[in-house]
PDB file of C-alpha atoms in Angstrom:
ATOM      1  CA  MET A  26     -28.910   6.776  25.009  1.00 46.00           C
ATOM      2  CA  LYS A  27     -25.350   5.511  25.262  1.00 44.00           C
ATOM      3  CA  ARG A  28     -25.654   4.111  21.748  1.00 48.00           C
ATOM      4  CA  PHE A  29     -26.855   7.494  20.494  1.00 41.00           C
ATOM      5  CA  ILE A  30     -23.881   9.270  22.128  1.00 44.00           C
ATOM      6  CA  VAL A  31     -21.440   6.780  20.577  1.00 41.00           C
ATOM      7  CA  VAL A  32     -22.969   7.317  17.122  1.00 41.00           C
ATOM      8  CA  ILE A  33     -22.759  11.102  17.521  1.00 44.00           C
ATOM      9  CA  GLY A  34     -19.125  10.736  18.619  1.00 46.00           C
ATOM     10  CA  ILE A  35     -18.256   8.665  15.557  1.00 42.00           C
ATOM     11  CA  VAL A  36     -19.975  11.162  13.258  1.00 38.00           C
ATOM     12  CA  CYS A  37     -18.011  14.030  14.853  1.00 44.00           C
ATOM     13  CA  MET A  38     -14.768  12.136  14.434  1.00 42.00           C
ATOM     14  CA  VAL A  39     -15.484  11.446  10.762  1.00 39.00           C
ATOM     15  CA  PHE A  40     -16.495  15.069  10.207  1.00 40.00           C
ATOM     16  CA  SER A  41     -13.316  16.335  11.903  1.00 42.00           C
ATOM     17  CA  THR A  42     -11.192  14.002   9.804  1.00 41.00           C
ATOM     18  CA  ALA A  43     -12.879  15.236   6.639  1.00 40.00           C
ATOM     19  CA  LEU A  44     -12.224  18.843   7.596  1.00 42.00           C
ATOM     20  CA  ALA A  45      -8.599  18.077   8.389  1.00 42.00           C
ATOM     21  CA  ALA A  46      -8.184  16.475   4.988  1.00 47.00           C
ATOM     22  CA  GLU A  47      -9.284  19.734   3.340  1.00 78.00           C
ATOM     23  CA  SER A  48      -6.344  21.737   4.674  1.00 86.00           C
ATOM     24  CA  PHE A  49      -2.639  21.179   5.033  1.00 96.00           C
ATOM     25  CA  THR A  50       0.477  23.093   6.060  1.00 97.00           C
ATOM     26  CA  VAL A  51       3.017  24.556   3.662  1.00 98.00           C
ATOM     27  CA  TYR A  52       6.319  26.265   4.383  1.00 98.00           C
ATOM     28  CA  THR A  53       7.079  29.005   1.888  1.00 97.00           C
ATOM     29  CA  THR A  54       9.938  31.394   1.243  1.00 94.00           C
ATOM     30  CA  LEU A  55       7.924  33.408  -1.252  1.00 93.00           C
ATOM     31  CA  GLU A  56       7.146  36.995  -0.373  1.00 88.00           C
ATOM     32  CA  GLU A  57       3.925  37.268   1.646  1.00 94.00           C
ATOM     33  CA  LEU A  58       1.834  38.869  -1.119  1.00 93.00           C
ATOM     34  CA  ALA A  59       3.107  36.388  -3.705  1.00 95.00           C
ATOM     35  CA  ALA A  60       2.391  33.454  -1.401  1.00 97.00           C
ATOM     36  CA  LYS A  61      -1.116  34.725  -0.700  1.00 97.00           C
ATOM     37  CA  GLN A  62      -1.828  35.200  -4.397  1.00 98.00           C
ATOM     38  CA  LEU A  63      -0.616  31.722  -5.314  1.00 98.00           C
ATOM     39  CA  PHE A  64      -2.193  29.780  -2.459  1.00 98.00           C
ATOM     40  CA  ASP A  65      -5.482  31.694  -2.514  1.00 98.00           C
ATOM     41  CA  ARG A  66      -5.875  30.810  -6.182  1.00 98.00           C
ATOM     42  CA  TYR A  67      -5.094  27.162  -5.444  1.00 98.00           C
ATOM     43  CA  GLU A  68      -7.840  27.153  -2.805  1.00 97.00           C
ATOM     44  CA  GLU A  69     -10.277  28.693  -5.308  1.00 97.00           C
ATOM     45  CA  VAL A  70      -9.441  26.029  -7.897  1.00 96.00           C
ATOM     46  CA  THR A  71      -9.415  22.986  -5.616  1.00 96.00           C
ATOM     47  CA  GLY A  72     -11.333  23.902  -2.465  1.00 96.00           C
ATOM     48  CA  ILE A  73      -8.337  22.775  -0.410  1.00 97.00           C
ATOM     49  CA  ARG A  74      -7.108  25.312   2.137  1.00 96.00           C
ATOM     50  CA  VAL A  75      -3.385  25.974   2.365  1.00 97.00           C
ATOM     51  CA  ASP A  76      -2.184  26.920   5.846  1.00 97.00           C
ATOM     52  CA  TRP A  77       1.087  28.555   4.813  1.00 98.00           C
ATOM     53  CA  VAL A  78       3.894  29.737   7.031  1.00 98.00           C
ATOM     54  CA  ARG A  79       6.344  32.279   5.582  1.00 96.00           C
ATOM     55  CA  LEU A  80      10.001  31.700   6.526  1.00 93.00           C
ATOM     56  CA  SER A  81      13.318  32.828   5.092  1.00 86.00           C
ATOM     57  CA  GLY A  82      15.315  30.090   3.360  1.00 86.00           C
ATOM     58  CA  GLY A  83      17.610  29.519   6.324  1.00 85.00           C
ATOM     59  CA  GLU A  84      14.705  29.508   8.759  1.00 91.00           C
ATOM     60  CA  ALA A  85      12.748  26.999   6.681  1.00 95.00           C
ATOM     61  CA  GLU A  86      15.697  24.634   6.517  1.00 93.00           C
ATOM     62  CA  ALA A  87      16.381  25.019  10.246  1.00 93.00           C
ATOM     63  CA  ARG A  88      12.749  24.389  11.175  1.00 97.00           C
ATOM     64  CA  MET A  89      12.554  21.307   8.977  1.00 98.00           C
ATOM     65  CA  GLU A  90      15.717  19.993  10.621  1.00 97.00           C
ATOM     66  CA  ALA A  91      14.325  20.656  14.109  1.00 98.00           C
ATOM     67  CA  GLU A  92      11.078  18.877  13.147  1.00 98.00           C
ATOM     68  CA  LYS A  93      12.778  16.000  11.340  1.00 97.00           C
ATOM     69  CA  MET A  94      11.334  13.351  13.674  1.00 97.00           C
ATOM     70  CA  ASN A  95       7.865  14.905  13.561  1.00 97.00           C
ATOM     71  CA  PRO A  96       7.379  17.064  10.436  1.00 97.00           C
ATOM     72  CA  GLN A  97       4.673  19.708  10.701  1.00 97.00           C
ATOM     73  CA  ALA A  98       4.502  20.692   7.020  1.00 98.00           C
ATOM     74  CA  SER A  99       4.290  18.612   3.842  1.00 98.00           C
ATOM     75  CA  ILE A 100       5.849  20.820   1.150  1.00 98.00           C
ATOM     76  CA  TRP A 101       8.279  23.718   0.902  1.00 98.00           C
ATOM     77  CA  VAL A 102       7.586  26.228  -1.874  1.00 98.00           C
ATOM     78  CA  GLY A 103      10.139  28.890  -2.839  1.00 96.00           C
ATOM     79  CA  GLY A 104      13.556  29.632  -1.427  1.00 88.00           C
ATOM     80  CA  VAL A 105      16.888  29.433  -3.180  1.00 86.00           C
ATOM     81  CA  GLY A 106      17.747  26.091  -4.711  1.00 89.00           C
ATOM     82  CA  LEU A 107      20.853  25.916  -2.577  1.00 87.00           C
ATOM     83  CA  ASN A 108      18.725  25.539   0.546  1.00 89.00           C
ATOM     84  CA  HIS A 109      16.739  22.808  -1.181  1.00 95.00           C
ATOM     85  CA  ILE A 110      19.947  20.972  -2.109  1.00 93.00           C
ATOM     86  CA  SER A 111      21.162  21.331   1.479  1.00 91.00           C
ATOM     87  CA  ALA A 112      17.831  19.990   2.751  1.00 95.00           C
ATOM     88  CA  LYS A 113      18.208  17.020   0.417  1.00 96.00           C
ATOM     89  CA  LEU A 114      21.711  16.284   1.724  1.00 93.00           C
ATOM     90  CA  LYS A 115      20.365  16.385   5.300  1.00 95.00           C
ATOM     91  CA  GLY A 116      17.590  13.917   4.483  1.00 97.00           C
ATOM     92  CA  LEU A 117      14.823  16.474   5.060  1.00 98.00           C
ATOM     93  CA  THR A 118      13.072  16.119   1.701  1.00 98.00           C
ATOM     94  CA  THR A 119      11.808  13.282  -0.437  1.00 98.00           C
ATOM     95  CA  PRO A 120      11.835  12.697  -4.227  1.00 98.00           C
ATOM     96  CA  TYR A 121       8.802  13.166  -6.416  1.00 98.00           C
ATOM     97  CA  PHE A 122       8.647  12.844 -10.200  1.00 97.00           C
ATOM     98  CA  SER A 123       5.634  14.863 -11.263  1.00 97.00           C
ATOM     99  CA  ARG A 124       4.365  14.397 -14.807  1.00 95.00           C
ATOM    100  CA  ALA A 125       4.027  18.188 -14.959  1.00 95.00           C
ATOM    101  CA  ALA A 126       7.801  18.505 -14.483  1.00 96.00           C
ATOM    102  CA  ALA A 127       8.357  17.664 -18.165  1.00 96.00           C
ATOM    103  CA  ASN A 128       8.116  21.385 -18.986  1.00 96.00           C
ATOM    104  CA  THR A 129      11.087  22.235 -16.767  1.00 96.00           C
ATOM    105  CA  PRO A 130      14.549  21.930 -18.405  1.00 94.00           C
ATOM    106  CA  GLU A 131      16.824  19.298 -16.884  1.00 94.00           C
ATOM    107  CA  GLN A 132      19.407  21.825 -15.619  1.00 90.00           C
ATOM    108  CA  TYR A 133      16.764  23.360 -13.373  1.00 92.00           C
ATOM    109  CA  LYS A 134      15.674  20.247 -11.487  1.00 95.00           C
ATOM    110  CA  ASP A 135      17.306  17.566  -9.399  1.00 96.00           C
ATOM    111  CA  PRO A 136      17.983  14.391 -11.441  1.00 96.00           C
ATOM    112  CA  GLU A 137      16.879  12.332  -8.447  1.00 97.00           C
ATOM    113  CA  GLY A 138      13.619  14.262  -8.086  1.00 97.00           C
ATOM    114  CA  TYR A 139      14.291  15.965  -4.756  1.00 98.00           C
ATOM    115  CA  TRP A 140      13.697  19.552  -5.923  1.00 98.00           C
ATOM    116  CA  ILE A 141      12.508  21.437  -8.971  1.00 98.00           C
ATOM    117  CA  GLY A 142      13.282  24.998 -10.027  1.00 96.00           C
ATOM    118  CA  LEU A 143      10.524  27.576 -10.402  1.00 97.00           C
ATOM    119  CA  TYR A 144      12.360  30.734 -11.427  1.00 94.00           C
ATOM    120  CA  LEU A 145      15.766  32.426 -11.639  1.00 91.00           C
ATOM    121  CA  GLY A 146      16.851  35.618  -9.907  1.00 90.00           C
ATOM    122  CA  PRO A 147      20.204  37.426 -10.269  1.00 94.00           C
ATOM    123  CA  LEU A 148      21.862  39.402  -7.456  1.00 96.00           C
ATOM    124  CA  ALA A 149      21.790  43.157  -8.063  1.00 97.00           C
ATOM    125  CA  PHE A 150      22.009  46.581  -6.418  1.00 98.00           C
ATOM    126  CA  VAL A 151      19.043  48.857  -5.871  1.00 98.00           C
ATOM    127  CA  THR A 152      19.608  52.558  -5.192  1.00 98.00           C
ATOM    128  CA  ASN A 153      17.132  55.186  -4.006  1.00 98.00           C
ATOM    129  CA  VAL A 154      17.589  58.044  -6.493  1.00 98.00           C
ATOM    130  CA  ASP A 155      16.556  60.805  -4.080  1.00 97.00           C
ATOM    131  CA  ARG A 156      18.699  59.611  -1.159  1.00 97.00           C
ATOM    132  CA  ALA A 157      21.694  59.059  -3.432  1.00 97.00           C
ATOM    133  CA  ARG A 158      21.381  62.604  -4.762  1.00 97.00           C
ATOM    134  CA  GLU A 159      21.167  64.030  -1.231  1.00 97.00           C
ATOM    135  CA  LEU A 160      24.303  62.123  -0.190  1.00 96.00           C
ATOM    136  CA  GLY A 161      26.221  62.840  -3.379  1.00 96.00           C
ATOM    137  CA  ILE A 162      26.733  59.207  -4.337  1.00 97.00           C
ATOM    138  CA  GLU A 163      26.182  57.368  -7.601  1.00 96.00           C
ATOM    139  CA  PRO A 164      24.398  54.017  -7.976  1.00 97.00           C
ATOM    140  CA  PRO A 165      27.132  51.348  -7.771  1.00 97.00           C
ATOM    141  CA  LYS A 166      27.993  49.645 -11.048  1.00 96.00           C
ATOM    142  CA  GLY A 167      30.002  46.759  -9.662  1.00 97.00           C
ATOM    143  CA  TRP A 168      31.139  44.813  -6.613  1.00 98.00           C
ATOM    144  CA  PHE A 169      34.257  46.907  -6.196  1.00 97.00           C
ATOM    145  CA  ASP A 170      32.376  50.218  -6.385  1.00 96.00           C
ATOM    146  CA  ILE A 171      30.448  49.293  -3.268  1.00 97.00           C
ATOM    147  CA  LEU A 172      33.677  49.042  -1.244  1.00 97.00           C
ATOM    148  CA  ASP A 173      34.434  52.761  -1.670  1.00 97.00           C
ATOM    149  CA  SER A 174      34.452  54.701   1.596  1.00 97.00           C
ATOM    150  CA  LYS A 175      31.650  56.950   0.319  1.00 97.00           C
ATOM    151  CA  TYR A 176      29.282  53.988   0.816  1.00 98.00           C
ATOM    152  CA  THR A 177      30.288  53.423   4.467  1.00 97.00           C
ATOM    153  CA  ASN A 178      27.183  52.381   6.471  1.00 97.00           C
ATOM    154  CA  LEU A 179      24.953  53.169   3.480  1.00 98.00           C
ATOM    155  CA  VAL A 180      24.314  49.638   2.180  1.00 98.00           C
ATOM    156  CA  ARG A 181      21.956  46.973   3.482  1.00 98.00           C
ATOM    157  CA  VAL A 182      22.062  43.222   2.848  1.00 98.00           C
ATOM    158  CA  ALA A 183      20.706  40.089   4.518  1.00 96.00           C
ATOM    159  CA  ASN A 184      22.445  37.904   7.080  1.00 96.00           C
ATOM    160  CA  PRO A 185      23.648  34.669   5.427  1.00 94.00           C
ATOM    161  CA  SER A 186      22.798  32.715   8.582  1.00 90.00           C
ATOM    162  CA  THR A 187      19.093  33.306   7.910  1.00 88.00           C
ATOM    163  CA  SER A 188      18.943  34.166   4.231  1.00 88.00           C
ATOM    164  CA  GLY A 189      19.731  32.106   1.165  1.00 86.00           C
ATOM    165  CA  THR A 190      20.064  35.374  -0.742  1.00 89.00           C
ATOM    166  CA  ALA A 191      23.008  36.436   1.401  1.00 93.00           C
ATOM    167  CA  TYR A 192      24.658  33.024   1.268  1.00 93.00           C
ATOM    168  CA  ASN A 193      24.452  33.327  -2.519  1.00 93.00           C
ATOM    169  CA  LEU A 194      26.513  36.504  -2.117  1.00 96.00           C
ATOM    170  CA  ILE A 195      29.256  34.524  -0.335  1.00 97.00           C
ATOM    171  CA  THR A 196      29.384  31.828  -3.011  1.00 96.00           C
ATOM    172  CA  CYS A 197      29.235  34.480  -5.729  1.00 96.00           C
ATOM    173  CA  MET A 198      32.379  36.086  -4.287  1.00 97.00           C
ATOM    174  CA  ILE A 199      34.199  32.746  -4.090  1.00 97.00           C
ATOM    175  CA  SER A 200      33.404  32.136  -7.743  1.00 96.00           C
ATOM    176  CA  LEU A 201      34.313  35.688  -8.720  1.00 96.00           C
ATOM    177  CA  PHE A 202      37.757  35.218  -7.117  1.00 97.00           C
ATOM    178  CA  GLY A 203      38.362  31.955  -8.934  1.00 95.00           C
ATOM    179  CA  GLY A 204      37.588  29.720  -5.955  1.00 96.00           C
ATOM    180  CA  ASP A 205      39.962  31.538  -3.580  1.00 97.00           C
ATOM    181  CA  GLU A 206      38.020  31.607  -0.302  1.00 97.00           C
ATOM    182  CA  ASP A 207      40.559  33.806   1.486  1.00 98.00           C
ATOM    183  CA  LEU A 208      40.252  36.523  -1.151  1.00 98.00           C
ATOM    184  CA  ALA A 209      36.465  36.188  -1.070  1.00 98.00           C
ATOM    185  CA  PHE A 210      36.369  36.655   2.709  1.00 98.00           C
ATOM    186  CA  LEU A 211      38.803  39.561   2.499  1.00 98.00           C
ATOM    187  CA  TYR A 212      36.308  41.165   0.138  1.00 98.00           C
ATOM    188  CA  LEU A 213      33.380  40.405   2.495  1.00 98.00           C
ATOM    189  CA  LYS A 214      35.268  41.973   5.411  1.00 97.00           C
ATOM    190  CA  LYS A 215      35.809  45.133   3.382  1.00 97.00           C
ATOM    191  CA  LEU A 216      32.162  45.053   2.324  1.00 98.00           C
ATOM    192  CA  ASP A 217      31.161  44.904   5.997  1.00 97.00           C
ATOM    193  CA  ARG A 218      32.333  48.525   6.365  1.00 97.00           C
ATOM    194  CA  SER A 219      29.657  49.557   3.882  1.00 98.00           C
ATOM    195  CA  ILE A 220      26.880  47.584   5.586  1.00 98.00           C
ATOM    196  CA  ASP A 221      24.708  49.416   8.121  1.00 96.00           C
ATOM    197  CA  MET A 222      22.527  46.378   8.948  1.00 95.00           C
ATOM    198  CA  TYR A 223      22.224  42.668   8.132  1.00 97.00           C
ATOM    199  CA  THR A 224      18.526  41.892   7.749  1.00 95.00           C
ATOM    200  CA  ARG A 225      16.717  38.612   8.372  1.00 90.00           C
ATOM    201  CA  SER A 226      15.394  38.159   4.826  1.00 88.00           C
ATOM    202  CA  GLY A 227      16.905  38.895   1.440  1.00 88.00           C
ATOM    203  CA  SER A 228      14.152  41.258   0.288  1.00 90.00           C
ATOM    204  CA  ALA A 229      14.086  43.448   3.413  1.00 94.00           C
ATOM    205  CA  GLY A 230      16.958  45.699   2.344  1.00 96.00           C
ATOM    206  CA  GLY A 231      15.286  46.633  -0.920  1.00 96.00           C
ATOM    207  CA  LYS A 232      12.093  47.587   0.901  1.00 96.00           C
ATOM    208  CA  SER A 233      14.137  49.911   3.130  1.00 97.00           C
ATOM    209  CA  VAL A 234      15.656  51.500   0.015  1.00 98.00           C
ATOM    210  CA  ALA A 235      12.195  52.014  -1.498  1.00 97.00           C
ATOM    211  CA  ILE A 236      11.101  54.190   1.449  1.00 97.00           C
ATOM    212  CA  GLY A 237      14.421  56.034   1.653  1.00 96.00           C
ATOM    213  CA  GLU A 238      15.539  54.534   4.942  1.00 97.00           C
ATOM    214  CA  ILE A 239      18.849  53.506   3.347  1.00 97.00           C
ATOM    215  CA  PRO A 240      20.215  54.513  -0.086  1.00 98.00           C
ATOM    216  CA  VAL A 241      21.556  51.161  -1.376  1.00 98.00           C
ATOM    217  CA  ALA A 242      20.794  47.466  -0.891  1.00 98.00           C
ATOM    218  CA  ILE A 243      21.950  44.148  -2.308  1.00 98.00           C
ATOM    219  CA  GLY A 244      19.342  41.538  -3.154  1.00 96.00           C
ATOM    220  CA  TYR A 245      17.594  39.766  -5.998  1.00 93.00           C
ATOM    221  CA  ALA A 246      16.633  41.792  -9.057  1.00 94.00           C
ATOM    222  CA  HIS A 247      12.994  40.676  -9.206  1.00 92.00           C
ATOM    223  CA  ASP A 248      12.295  42.024  -5.705  1.00 92.00           C
ATOM    224  CA  MET A 249      13.723  45.347  -6.853  1.00 95.00           C
ATOM    225  CA  VAL A 250      11.797  45.431 -10.139  1.00 95.00           C
ATOM    226  CA  LYS A 251       8.613  44.915  -8.141  1.00 93.00           C
ATOM    227  CA  LEU A 252       9.432  47.938  -5.960  1.00 96.00           C
ATOM    228  CA  LYS A 253      10.108  50.068  -9.030  1.00 95.00           C
ATOM    229  CA  ALA A 254       6.891  48.908 -10.710  1.00 94.00           C
ATOM    230  CA  GLU A 255       4.997  49.925  -7.578  1.00 95.00           C
ATOM    231  CA  GLY A 256       6.331  53.474  -7.830  1.00 96.00           C
ATOM    232  CA  ALA A 257       9.580  53.529  -5.866  1.00 97.00           C
ATOM    233  CA  ASN A 258      12.106  55.998  -7.330  1.00 98.00           C
ATOM    234  CA  VAL A 259      14.963  53.520  -7.603  1.00 98.00           C
ATOM    235  CA  ILE A 260      17.680  52.456 -10.038  1.00 97.00           C
ATOM    236  CA  ILE A 261      18.594  48.768 -10.414  1.00 97.00           C
ATOM    237  CA  THR A 262      22.124  47.858 -11.490  1.00 96.00           C
ATOM    238  CA  VAL A 263      23.580  44.404 -12.072  1.00 96.00           C
ATOM    239  CA  PRO A 264      27.271  44.088 -11.029  1.00 97.00           C
ATOM    240  CA  GLU A 265      29.429  44.517 -14.117  1.00 95.00           C
ATOM    241  CA  GLU A 266      32.056  41.984 -12.973  1.00 96.00           C
ATOM    242  CA  GLY A 267      29.470  39.197 -12.978  1.00 96.00           C
ATOM    243  CA  THR A 268      26.818  38.166 -10.493  1.00 96.00           C
ATOM    244  CA  GLY A 269      25.375  35.116  -8.787  1.00 94.00           C
ATOM    245  CA  PHE A 270      21.783  33.986  -9.176  1.00 91.00           C
ATOM    246  CA  GLU A 271      19.257  31.837  -7.408  1.00 88.00           C
ATOM    247  CA  ILE A 272      17.084  29.024  -8.667  1.00 92.00           C
ATOM    248  CA  ALA A 273      13.982  29.399  -6.514  1.00 93.00           C
ATOM    249  CA  SER A 274      12.745  25.854  -5.998  1.00 96.00           C
ATOM    250  CA  MET A 275      10.169  23.521  -4.483  1.00 98.00           C
ATOM    251  CA  SER A 276      10.523  20.274  -2.504  1.00 98.00           C
ATOM    252  CA  LEU A 277       8.326  17.733  -0.744  1.00 98.00           C
ATOM    253  CA  ILE A 278       9.153  17.371   2.949  1.00 98.00           C
ATOM    254  CA  LYS A 279      10.128  13.860   4.002  1.00 98.00           C
ATOM    255  CA  ASN A 280       7.428  12.123   6.061  1.00 98.00           C
ATOM    256  CA  GLY A 281       5.208  15.193   5.867  1.00 98.00           C
ATOM    257  CA  PRO A 282       1.761  14.687   7.429  1.00 97.00           C
ATOM    258  CA  ASP A 283      -0.193  15.087   4.161  1.00 97.00           C
ATOM    259  CA  PRO A 284       1.827  13.865   1.152  1.00 97.00           C
ATOM    260  CA  VAL A 285      -1.270  13.478  -1.047  1.00 97.00           C
ATOM    261  CA  ASN A 286      -2.269  17.138  -0.827  1.00 97.00           C
ATOM    262  CA  ALA A 287       1.377  18.166  -1.045  1.00 98.00           C
ATOM    263  CA  LYS A 288       1.717  16.372  -4.396  1.00 98.00           C
ATOM    264  CA  LYS A 289      -1.511  17.933  -5.646  1.00 97.00           C
ATOM    265  CA  LEU A 290      -0.156  21.411  -4.890  1.00 98.00           C
ATOM    266  CA  TYR A 291       3.235  20.515  -6.380  1.00 98.00           C
ATOM    267  CA  ASP A 292       1.550  19.411  -9.628  1.00 98.00           C
ATOM    268  CA  TRP A 293      -0.667  22.498  -9.775  1.00 98.00           C
ATOM    269  CA  ILE A 294       2.251  24.917  -9.293  1.00 98.00           C
ATOM    270  CA  LEU A 295       3.782  23.456 -12.454  1.00 98.00           C
ATOM    271  CA  THR A 296       0.631  24.100 -14.524  1.00 97.00           C
ATOM    272  CA  GLU A 297       0.293  26.917 -17.040  1.00 96.00           C
ATOM    273  CA  GLU A 298      -2.096  28.847 -14.788  1.00 97.00           C
ATOM    274  CA  ALA A 299       0.235  28.825 -11.797  1.00 97.00           C
ATOM    275  CA  GLN A 300       3.265  29.575 -13.962  1.00 96.00           C
ATOM    276  CA  GLY A 301       1.432  32.631 -15.253  1.00 95.00           C
ATOM    277  CA  ILE A 302       0.965  33.824 -11.680  1.00 96.00           C
ATOM    278  CA  ILE A 303       4.672  33.283 -10.954  1.00 95.00           C
ATOM    279  CA  ALA A 304       5.700  35.213 -14.076  1.00 93.00           C
ATOM    280  CA  GLY A 305       3.752  38.178 -12.716  1.00 92.00           C
ATOM    281  CA  TRP A 306       6.272  38.504  -9.877  1.00 93.00           C
ATOM    282  CA  TYR A 307       8.910  39.985 -12.260  1.00 92.00           C
ATOM    283  CA  VAL A 308      11.024  36.833 -11.978  1.00 91.00           C
ATOM    284  CA  ILE A 309      12.559  34.738 -14.770  1.00 90.00           C
ATOM    285  CA  PRO A 310      10.477  31.514 -14.879  1.00 92.00           C
ATOM    286  CA  VAL A 311      12.273  28.359 -15.999  1.00 92.00           C
ATOM    287  CA  SER A 312       9.254  26.411 -17.236  1.00 94.00           C
ATOM    288  CA  LYS A 313       8.786  26.209 -21.002  1.00 93.00           C
ATOM    289  CA  ILE A 314       5.086  27.054 -20.602  1.00 95.00           C
ATOM    290  CA  ALA A 315       5.630  30.156 -18.448  1.00 93.00           C
ATOM    291  CA  PRO A 316       5.261  33.622 -20.012  1.00 91.00           C
ATOM    292  CA  LYS A 317       7.954  36.303 -19.566  1.00 85.00           C
ATOM    293  CA  HIS A 318       6.993  39.521 -17.821  1.00 87.00           C
ATOM    294  CA  PRO A 319       7.932  42.550 -19.964  1.00 88.00           C
ATOM    295  CA  LEU A 320       9.534  44.363 -16.998  1.00 87.00           C
ATOM    296  CA  SER A 321      11.669  41.464 -15.759  1.00 87.00           C
ATOM    297  CA  PHE A 322      15.337  40.952 -16.541  1.00 86.00           C
ATOM    298  CA  SER A 323      16.502  38.312 -19.004  1.00 84.00           C
ATOM    299  CA  MET A 324      19.445  36.060 -18.193  1.00 82.00           C
ATOM    300  CA  ASP A 325      20.745  36.741 -21.703  1.00 81.00           C
ATOM    301  CA  GLU A 326      21.497  40.358 -20.746  1.00 83.00           C
ATOM    302  CA  ILE A 327      23.281  39.525 -17.473  1.00 89.00           C
ATOM    303  CA  LYS A 328      26.874  38.458 -16.946  1.00 93.00           C
ATOM    304  CA  THR A 329      26.895  35.645 -14.388  1.00 92.00           C
ATOM    305  CA  VAL A 330      29.586  33.839 -12.431  1.00 94.00           C
ATOM    306  CA  HIS A 331      29.951  30.061 -12.537  1.00 91.00           C
ATOM    307  CA  GLN A 332      28.103  28.391  -9.681  1.00 86.00           C
ATOM    308  CA  ASP A 333      28.453  24.805  -8.505  1.00 89.00           C
ATOM    309  CA  TYR A 334      25.316  24.446  -6.420  1.00 87.00           C
ATOM    310  CA  VAL A 335      26.196  21.013  -5.071  1.00 88.00           C
ATOM    311  CA  TRP A 336      29.592  22.283  -3.842  1.00 93.00           C
ATOM    312  CA  ASP A 337      27.900  25.357  -2.404  1.00 92.00           C
ATOM    313  CA  ALA A 338      25.444  23.166  -0.494  1.00 88.00           C
ATOM    314  CA  GLU A 339      28.083  20.725   0.761  1.00 91.00           C
ATOM    315  CA  ASN A 340      30.229  23.578   2.089  1.00 95.00           C
ATOM    316  CA  LYS A 341      27.428  25.760   3.408  1.00 91.00           C
ATOM    317  CA  GLU A 342      27.786  24.998   7.110  1.00 93.00           C
ATOM    318  CA  ARG A 343      31.542  25.525   7.013  1.00 97.00           C
ATOM    319  CA  LEU A 344      31.292  28.799   5.094  1.00 97.00           C
ATOM    320  CA  LEU A 345      28.541  30.145   7.341  1.00 96.00           C
ATOM    321  CA  ASP A 346      30.612  29.281  10.413  1.00 97.00           C
ATOM    322  CA  ARG A 347      33.544  31.172   8.927  1.00 97.00           C
ATOM    323  CA  TRP A 348      31.367  34.181   8.090  1.00 97.00           C
ATOM    324  CA  THR A 349      30.007  34.247  11.642  1.00 96.00           C
ATOM    325  CA  ARG A 350      33.485  34.010  13.198  1.00 96.00           C
ATOM    326  CA  GLU A 351      35.178  36.549  10.977  1.00 96.00           C
ATOM    327  CA  ILE A 352      32.374  39.005  10.206  1.00 96.00           C
ATOM    328  CA  GLY A 353      29.120  38.374  12.035  1.00 89.00           C
ATOM    329  CA  ALA A 354      30.350  37.575  15.549  1.00 80.00           C
ATOM    330  CA  GLY A 355      29.188  40.903  16.977  1.00 68.00           C
ATOM    331  CA  LEU A 356      25.748  40.909  15.382  1.00 70.00           C
TER     332      LEU A 356
END
């Protein structure tokens, strides 16, 4: 009898291990519907379940840092490249040279293999046409338009402490002012008068604009194009002075509990099928095998500022501390 119980115990242990091997945890900064679409398809193709947790870029980085001695996830998918560079500098991620990465141009991946770009997204304004008409305001055309007193408390943007989108706004301003941080922060202080709320994630403001809760928001263009494609009566404008842009990326988490499945997902996301799914999100894919969505912006039609992502990552903590002291202290 004892022998029978031991055998049953061993069988249960083996069965539990097999089940555990068929699922693994992923941190993602993709929008919920996009994440579900991508990971559900991966499960259909491979039979491997993805237990994904949606976090903003800042939250993902902070959680990985808190779990550094005992990582709970194996891969981080999505989120601005700046956060991925910062995670690399903190020793939170590990290099991986996937054979599928050959389709991604060199300027969109880390030369040491720590992160790889998935798509580009420029910062833009989105304006609710109906609310703007009611309030007698025009959709802003540039960064300096948005400072006008007529926009006071009528603009929404994310909090840079939790959102890579909003930190991109800070670095965009520094670049726009020729590297002069004091001028950039003077601008951000003036912009604060126009802001009614700093949201947790970069896409939240645009969603509020879509339902008319607020007339204007700052965020990434692809999130706004999606809202417009879904029927929201909005106008999207790219700042005429020049704008910053993200490189949404992917990294393997250092010492993650399931590196084998993490690499399998990493490889699959770089395939033509997965790149086709990503292109459907109105973004600008960087892979040579990815199609372009007809409604998405093209980087050729957008004036951009110069961005040094390594400098931005190395100075992130200092710049966020300054933003909190000078602007966000009362939030």
